[in-house]
Amino acid sequence: MNKALLENPEVQRELKLELARIDLFEFCKLMHPNFYKEERKYLKDFCRQIQDFIESDEQTLVINAPPRHGKSLTAQNLTAWLFGKNPKAKVMTGSYNDTVSGIFARNVRNMIQTEKA
């Protein structure tokens, strides 16, 4: 590609969207750029581990991270990302009460309906 084409805002937008379709961390950055930043290496590693798990034949993934480190937000992003890749995907969430699971579902729905980039 030539430089002028790469500097075209529409081409840049399409490249960002295509990258977000294939990479969970890029999708997270696109949806929540103030939280998912390149310098937050733990989030990049976290997303990579989740994506590797999703793309593997493994049956179990245990996530252990301190509070306020993006576990719930990443789970919401993951759900929206999976539905973007496969609208017939089946996702089950669990929480300690109906309110939290309702908020999770609403956030995912709103994310899917949002146009970014």
mmCIF file with all atom_site columns, C-alpha atoms in Angstrom:
data_model
loop_
_atom_site.group_PDB
_atom_site.id
_atom_site.type_symbol
_atom_site.label_atom_id
_atom_site.label_alt_id
_atom_site.label_comp_id
_atom_site.label_asym_id
_atom_site.label_entity_id
_atom_site.label_seq_id
_atom_site.pdbx_PDB_ins_code
_atom_site.Cartn_x
_atom_site.Cartn_y
_atom_site.Cartn_z
_atom_site.occupancy
_atom_site.B_iso_or_equiv
_atom_site.pdbx_formal_charge
_atom_site.auth_seq_id
_atom_site.auth_comp_id
_atom_site.auth_asym_id
_atom_site.auth_atom_id
_atom_site.pdbx_PDB_model_num
ATOM 1   C CA . MET A 1 1   ? 0.000   0.000   0.000  1.00 0.00 ? 1   MET A CA 1
ATOM 2   C CA . ASN A 1 2   ? 1.227   3.464   -0.708 1.00 0.00 ? 2   ASN A CA 1
ATOM 3   C CA . LYS A 1 3   ? 1.644   6.109   1.987  1.00 0.00 ? 3   LYS A CA 1
ATOM 4   C CA . ALA A 1 4   ? -1.214  8.319   0.760  1.00 0.00 ? 4   ALA A CA 1
ATOM 5   C CA . LEU A 1 5   ? -3.618  5.402   0.932  1.00 0.00 ? 5   LEU A CA 1
ATOM 6   C CA . LEU A 1 6   ? -2.522  4.507   4.475  1.00 0.00 ? 6   LEU A CA 1
ATOM 7   C CA . GLU A 1 7   ? -3.012  8.120   5.573  1.00 0.00 ? 7   GLU A CA 1
ATOM 8   C CA . ASN A 1 8   ? -6.583  8.159   4.275  1.00 0.00 ? 8   ASN A CA 1
ATOM 9   C CA . PRO A 1 9   ? -8.911  8.364   7.329  1.00 0.00 ? 9   PRO A CA 1
ATOM 10  C CA . GLU A 1 10  ? -11.424 5.938   5.811  1.00 0.00 ? 10  GLU A CA 1
ATOM 11  C CA . VAL A 1 11  ? -8.677  3.393   5.115  1.00 0.00 ? 11  VAL A CA 1
ATOM 12  C CA . GLN A 1 12  ? -7.343  3.824   8.668  1.00 0.00 ? 12  GLN A CA 1
ATOM 13  C CA . ARG A 1 13  ? -10.845 3.267   10.041 1.00 0.00 ? 13  ARG A CA 1
ATOM 14  C CA . GLU A 1 14  ? -11.312 0.096   7.995  1.00 0.00 ? 14  GLU A CA 1
ATOM 15  C CA . LEU A 1 15  ? -7.899  -1.209  9.064  1.00 0.00 ? 15  LEU A CA 1
ATOM 16  C CA . LYS A 1 16  ? -8.771  -0.605  12.739 1.00 0.00 ? 16  LYS A CA 1
ATOM 17  C CA . LEU A 1 17  ? -12.077 -2.400  12.315 1.00 0.00 ? 17  LEU A CA 1
ATOM 18  C CA . GLU A 1 18  ? -10.472 -5.359  10.558 1.00 0.00 ? 18  GLU A CA 1
ATOM 19  C CA . LEU A 1 19  ? -7.811  -5.650  13.246 1.00 0.00 ? 19  LEU A CA 1
ATOM 20  C CA . ALA A 1 20  ? -10.518 -5.491  15.938 1.00 0.00 ? 20  ALA A CA 1
ATOM 21  C CA . ARG A 1 21  ? -12.347 -8.368  14.241 1.00 0.00 ? 21  ARG A CA 1
ATOM 22  C CA . ILE A 1 22  ? -9.355  -10.664 14.594 1.00 0.00 ? 22  ILE A CA 1
ATOM 23  C CA . ASP A 1 23  ? -7.722  -9.478  17.835 1.00 0.00 ? 23  ASP A CA 1
ATOM 24  C CA . LEU A 1 24  ? -9.557  -9.205  21.164 1.00 0.00 ? 24  LEU A CA 1
ATOM 25  C CA . PHE A 1 25  ? -7.216  -6.575  22.632 1.00 0.00 ? 25  PHE A CA 1
ATOM 26  C CA . GLU A 1 26  ? -7.611  -4.384  19.544 1.00 0.00 ? 26  GLU A CA 1
ATOM 27  C CA . PHE A 1 27  ? -11.392 -4.741  19.871 1.00 0.00 ? 27  PHE A CA 1
ATOM 28  C CA . CYS A 1 28  ? -11.185 -3.758  23.543 1.00 0.00 ? 28  CYS A CA 1
ATOM 29  C CA . LYS A 1 29  ? -9.031  -0.726  22.660 1.00 0.00 ? 29  LYS A CA 1
ATOM 30  C CA . LEU A 1 30  ? -11.529 0.303   20.009 1.00 0.00 ? 30  LEU A CA 1
ATOM 31  C CA . MET A 1 31  ? -14.486 0.041   22.388 1.00 0.00 ? 31  MET A CA 1
ATOM 32  C CA . HIS A 1 32  ? -12.805 1.479   25.506 1.00 0.00 ? 32  HIS A CA 1
ATOM 33  C CA . PRO A 1 33  ? -9.683  3.428   24.484 1.00 0.00 ? 33  PRO A CA 1
ATOM 34  C CA . ASN A 1 34  ? -9.350  5.168   27.855 1.00 0.00 ? 34  ASN A CA 1
ATOM 35  C CA . PHE A 1 35  ? -9.008  1.841   29.674 1.00 0.00 ? 35  PHE A CA 1
ATOM 36  C CA . TYR A 1 36  ? -7.278  -0.503  27.218 1.00 0.00 ? 36  TYR A CA 1
ATOM 37  C CA . LYS A 1 37  ? -3.959  1.146   26.498 1.00 0.00 ? 37  LYS A CA 1
ATOM 38  C CA . GLU A 1 38  ? -0.749  -0.287  25.070 1.00 0.00 ? 38  GLU A CA 1
ATOM 39  C CA . GLU A 1 39  ? 1.140   0.601   28.252 1.00 0.00 ? 39  GLU A CA 1
ATOM 40  C CA . ARG A 1 40  ? -1.206  -1.582  30.325 1.00 0.00 ? 40  ARG A CA 1
ATOM 41  C CA . LYS A 1 41  ? 0.668   -4.725  29.450 1.00 0.00 ? 41  LYS A CA 1
ATOM 42  C CA . TYR A 1 42  ? -1.344  -6.857  31.894 1.00 0.00 ? 42  TYR A CA 1
ATOM 43  C CA . LEU A 1 43  ? -4.518  -6.110  29.891 1.00 0.00 ? 43  LEU A CA 1
ATOM 44  C CA . LYS A 1 44  ? -2.833  -6.990  26.623 1.00 0.00 ? 44  LYS A CA 1
ATOM 45  C CA . ASP A 1 45  ? -1.580  -10.258 28.159 1.00 0.00 ? 45  ASP A CA 1
ATOM 46  C CA . PHE A 1 46  ? -5.002  -10.924 29.690 1.00 0.00 ? 46  PHE A CA 1
ATOM 47  C CA . CYS A 1 47  ? -6.755  -10.490 26.339 1.00 0.00 ? 47  CYS A CA 1
ATOM 48  C CA . ARG A 1 48  ? -4.140  -12.635 24.589 1.00 0.00 ? 48  ARG A CA 1
ATOM 49  C CA . GLN A 1 49  ? -4.609  -15.456 27.113 1.00 0.00 ? 49  GLN A CA 1
ATOM 50  C CA . ILE A 1 50  ? -8.387  -15.313 26.717 1.00 0.00 ? 50  ILE A CA 1
ATOM 51  C CA . GLN A 1 51  ? -8.183  -15.273 22.924 1.00 0.00 ? 51  GLN A CA 1
ATOM 52  C CA . ASP A 1 52  ? -5.695  -18.161 22.946 1.00 0.00 ? 52  ASP A CA 1
ATOM 53  C CA . PHE A 1 53  ? -8.108  -20.103 25.160 1.00 0.00 ? 53  PHE A CA 1
ATOM 54  C CA . ILE A 1 54  ? -11.100 -19.338 22.908 1.00 0.00 ? 54  ILE A CA 1
ATOM 55  C CA . GLU A 1 55  ? -9.169  -20.485 19.849 1.00 0.00 ? 55  GLU A CA 1
ATOM 56  C CA . SER A 1 56  ? -7.944  -23.680 21.554 1.00 0.00 ? 56  SER A CA 1
ATOM 57  C CA . ASP A 1 57  ? -9.634  -26.964 22.420 1.00 0.00 ? 57  ASP A CA 1
ATOM 58  C CA . GLU A 1 58  ? -9.179  -26.361 26.144 1.00 0.00 ? 58  GLU A CA 1
ATOM 59  C CA . GLN A 1 59  ? -12.252 -26.722 28.343 1.00 0.00 ? 59  GLN A CA 1
ATOM 60  C CA . THR A 1 60  ? -11.283 -24.656 31.392 1.00 0.00 ? 60  THR A CA 1
ATOM 61  C CA . LEU A 1 61  ? -9.741  -21.247 31.947 1.00 0.00 ? 61  LEU A CA 1
ATOM 62  C CA . VAL A 1 62  ? -9.262  -19.883 35.459 1.00 0.00 ? 62  VAL A CA 1
ATOM 63  C CA . ILE A 1 63  ? -8.918  -16.120 35.806 1.00 0.00 ? 63  ILE A CA 1
ATOM 64  C CA . ASN A 1 64  ? -7.468  -14.748 39.011 1.00 0.00 ? 64  ASN A CA 1
ATOM 65  C CA . ALA A 1 65  ? -6.824  -11.007 39.145 1.00 0.00 ? 65  ALA A CA 1
ATOM 66  C CA . PRO A 1 66  ? -7.270  -8.283  41.760 1.00 0.00 ? 66  PRO A CA 1
ATOM 67  C CA . PRO A 1 67  ? -10.418 -6.144  41.869 1.00 0.00 ? 67  PRO A CA 1
ATOM 68  C CA . ARG A 1 68  ? -10.667 -3.262  39.380 1.00 0.00 ? 68  ARG A CA 1
ATOM 69  C CA . HIS A 1 69  ? -8.309  -4.846  36.859 1.00 0.00 ? 69  HIS A CA 1
ATOM 70  C CA . GLY A 1 70  ? -10.829 -5.162  34.025 1.00 0.00 ? 70  GLY A CA 1
ATOM 71  C CA . LYS A 1 71  ? -12.130 -8.710  34.425 1.00 0.00 ? 71  LYS A CA 1
ATOM 72  C CA . SER A 1 72  ? -15.811 -7.807  34.038 1.00 0.00 ? 72  SER A CA 1
ATOM 73  C CA . LEU A 1 73  ? -15.228 -5.230  31.310 1.00 0.00 ? 73  LEU A CA 1
ATOM 74  C CA . THR A 1 74  ? -13.069 -7.699  29.394 1.00 0.00 ? 74  THR A CA 1
ATOM 75  C CA . ALA A 1 75  ? -15.765 -10.370 29.764 1.00 0.00 ? 75  ALA A CA 1
ATOM 76  C CA . GLN A 1 76  ? -18.310 -7.942  28.295 1.00 0.00 ? 76  GLN A CA 1
ATOM 77  C CA . ASN A 1 77  ? -15.954 -7.059  25.454 1.00 0.00 ? 77  ASN A CA 1
ATOM 78  C CA . LEU A 1 78  ? -15.267 -10.744 24.851 1.00 0.00 ? 78  LEU A CA 1
ATOM 79  C CA . THR A 1 79  ? -18.981 -11.486 24.588 1.00 0.00 ? 79  THR A CA 1
ATOM 80  C CA . ALA A 1 80  ? -19.579 -8.678  22.073 1.00 0.00 ? 80  ALA A CA 1
ATOM 81  C CA . TRP A 1 81  ? -16.448 -9.710  20.123 1.00 0.00 ? 81  TRP A CA 1
ATOM 82  C CA . LEU A 1 82  ? -17.614 -13.333 19.982 1.00 0.00 ? 82  LEU A CA 1
ATOM 83  C CA . PHE A 1 83  ? -21.079 -12.324 18.762 1.00 0.00 ? 83  PHE A CA 1
ATOM 84  C CA . GLY A 1 84  ? -19.418 -10.171 16.105 1.00 0.00 ? 84  GLY A CA 1
ATOM 85  C CA . LYS A 1 85  ? -17.477 -13.194 14.900 1.00 0.00 ? 85  LYS A CA 1
ATOM 86  C CA . ASN A 1 86  ? -20.399 -15.603 15.233 1.00 0.00 ? 86  ASN A CA 1
ATOM 87  C CA . PRO A 1 87  ? -23.901 -14.173 15.801 1.00 0.00 ? 87  PRO A CA 1
ATOM 88  C CA . LYS A 1 88  ? -25.106 -17.664 16.782 1.00 0.00 ? 88  LYS A CA 1
ATOM 89  C CA . ALA A 1 89  ? -22.478 -18.077 19.519 1.00 0.00 ? 89  ALA A CA 1
ATOM 90  C CA . LYS A 1 90  ? -23.746 -19.280 22.877 1.00 0.00 ? 90  LYS A CA 1
ATOM 91  C CA . VAL A 1 91  ? -22.485 -17.411 25.917 1.00 0.00 ? 91  VAL A CA 1
ATOM 92  C CA . MET A 1 92  ? -23.402 -18.086 29.519 1.00 0.00 ? 92  MET A CA 1
ATOM 93  C CA . THR A 1 93  ? -22.641 -15.688 32.334 1.00 0.00 ? 93  THR A CA 1
ATOM 94  C CA . GLY A 1 94  ? -22.962 -16.153 36.044 1.00 0.00 ? 94  GLY A CA 1
ATOM 95  C CA . SER A 1 95  ? -23.142 -13.594 38.813 1.00 0.00 ? 95  SER A CA 1
ATOM 96  C CA . TYR A 1 96  ? -24.145 -13.317 42.425 1.00 0.00 ? 96  TYR A CA 1
ATOM 97  C CA . ASN A 1 97  ? -27.524 -11.703 41.613 1.00 0.00 ? 97  ASN A CA 1
ATOM 98  C CA . ASP A 1 98  ? -29.936 -10.887 38.787 1.00 0.00 ? 98  ASP A CA 1
ATOM 99  C CA . THR A 1 99  ? -29.094 -7.186  38.805 1.00 0.00 ? 99  THR A CA 1
ATOM 100 C CA . VAL A 1 100 ? -25.442 -7.757  37.927 1.00 0.00 ? 100 VAL A CA 1
ATOM 101 C CA . SER A 1 101 ? -26.241 -10.215 35.138 1.00 0.00 ? 101 SER A CA 1
ATOM 102 C CA . GLY A 1 102 ? -28.867 -7.811  33.753 1.00 0.00 ? 102 GLY A CA 1
ATOM 103 C CA . ILE A 1 103 ? -26.339 -4.972  33.714 1.00 0.00 ? 103 ILE A CA 1
ATOM 104 C CA . PHE A 1 104 ? -23.833 -7.252  31.979 1.00 0.00 ? 104 PHE A CA 1
ATOM 105 C CA . ALA A 1 105 ? -26.360 -8.201  29.281 1.00 0.00 ? 105 ALA A CA 1
ATOM 106 C CA . ARG A 1 106 ? -27.436 -4.580  28.780 1.00 0.00 ? 106 ARG A CA 1
ATOM 107 C CA . ASN A 1 107 ? -23.819 -3.411  28.482 1.00 0.00 ? 107 ASN A CA 1
ATOM 108 C CA . VAL A 1 108 ? -23.073 -6.081  25.871 1.00 0.00 ? 108 VAL A CA 1
ATOM 109 C CA . ARG A 1 109 ? -26.214 -5.194  23.904 1.00 0.00 ? 109 ARG A CA 1
ATOM 110 C CA . ASN A 1 110 ? -25.332 -1.495  23.965 1.00 0.00 ? 110 ASN A CA 1
ATOM 111 C CA . MET A 1 111 ? -21.766 -2.258  22.903 1.00 0.00 ? 111 MET A CA 1
ATOM 112 C CA . ILE A 1 112 ? -22.981 -4.293  19.937 1.00 0.00 ? 112 ILE A CA 1
ATOM 113 C CA . GLN A 1 113 ? -25.272 -1.452  18.871 1.00 0.00 ? 113 GLN A CA 1
ATOM 114 C CA . THR A 1 114 ? -22.482 1.152   19.110 1.00 0.00 ? 114 THR A CA 1
ATOM 115 C CA . GLU A 1 115 ? -20.515 2.091   16.021 1.00 0.00 ? 115 GLU A CA 1
ATOM 116 C CA . LYS A 1 116 ? -16.857 2.778   16.781 1.00 0.00 ? 116 LYS A CA 1
ATOM 117 C CA . ALA A 1 117 ? -13.708 3.751   14.874 1.00 0.00 ? 117 ALA A CA 1
#
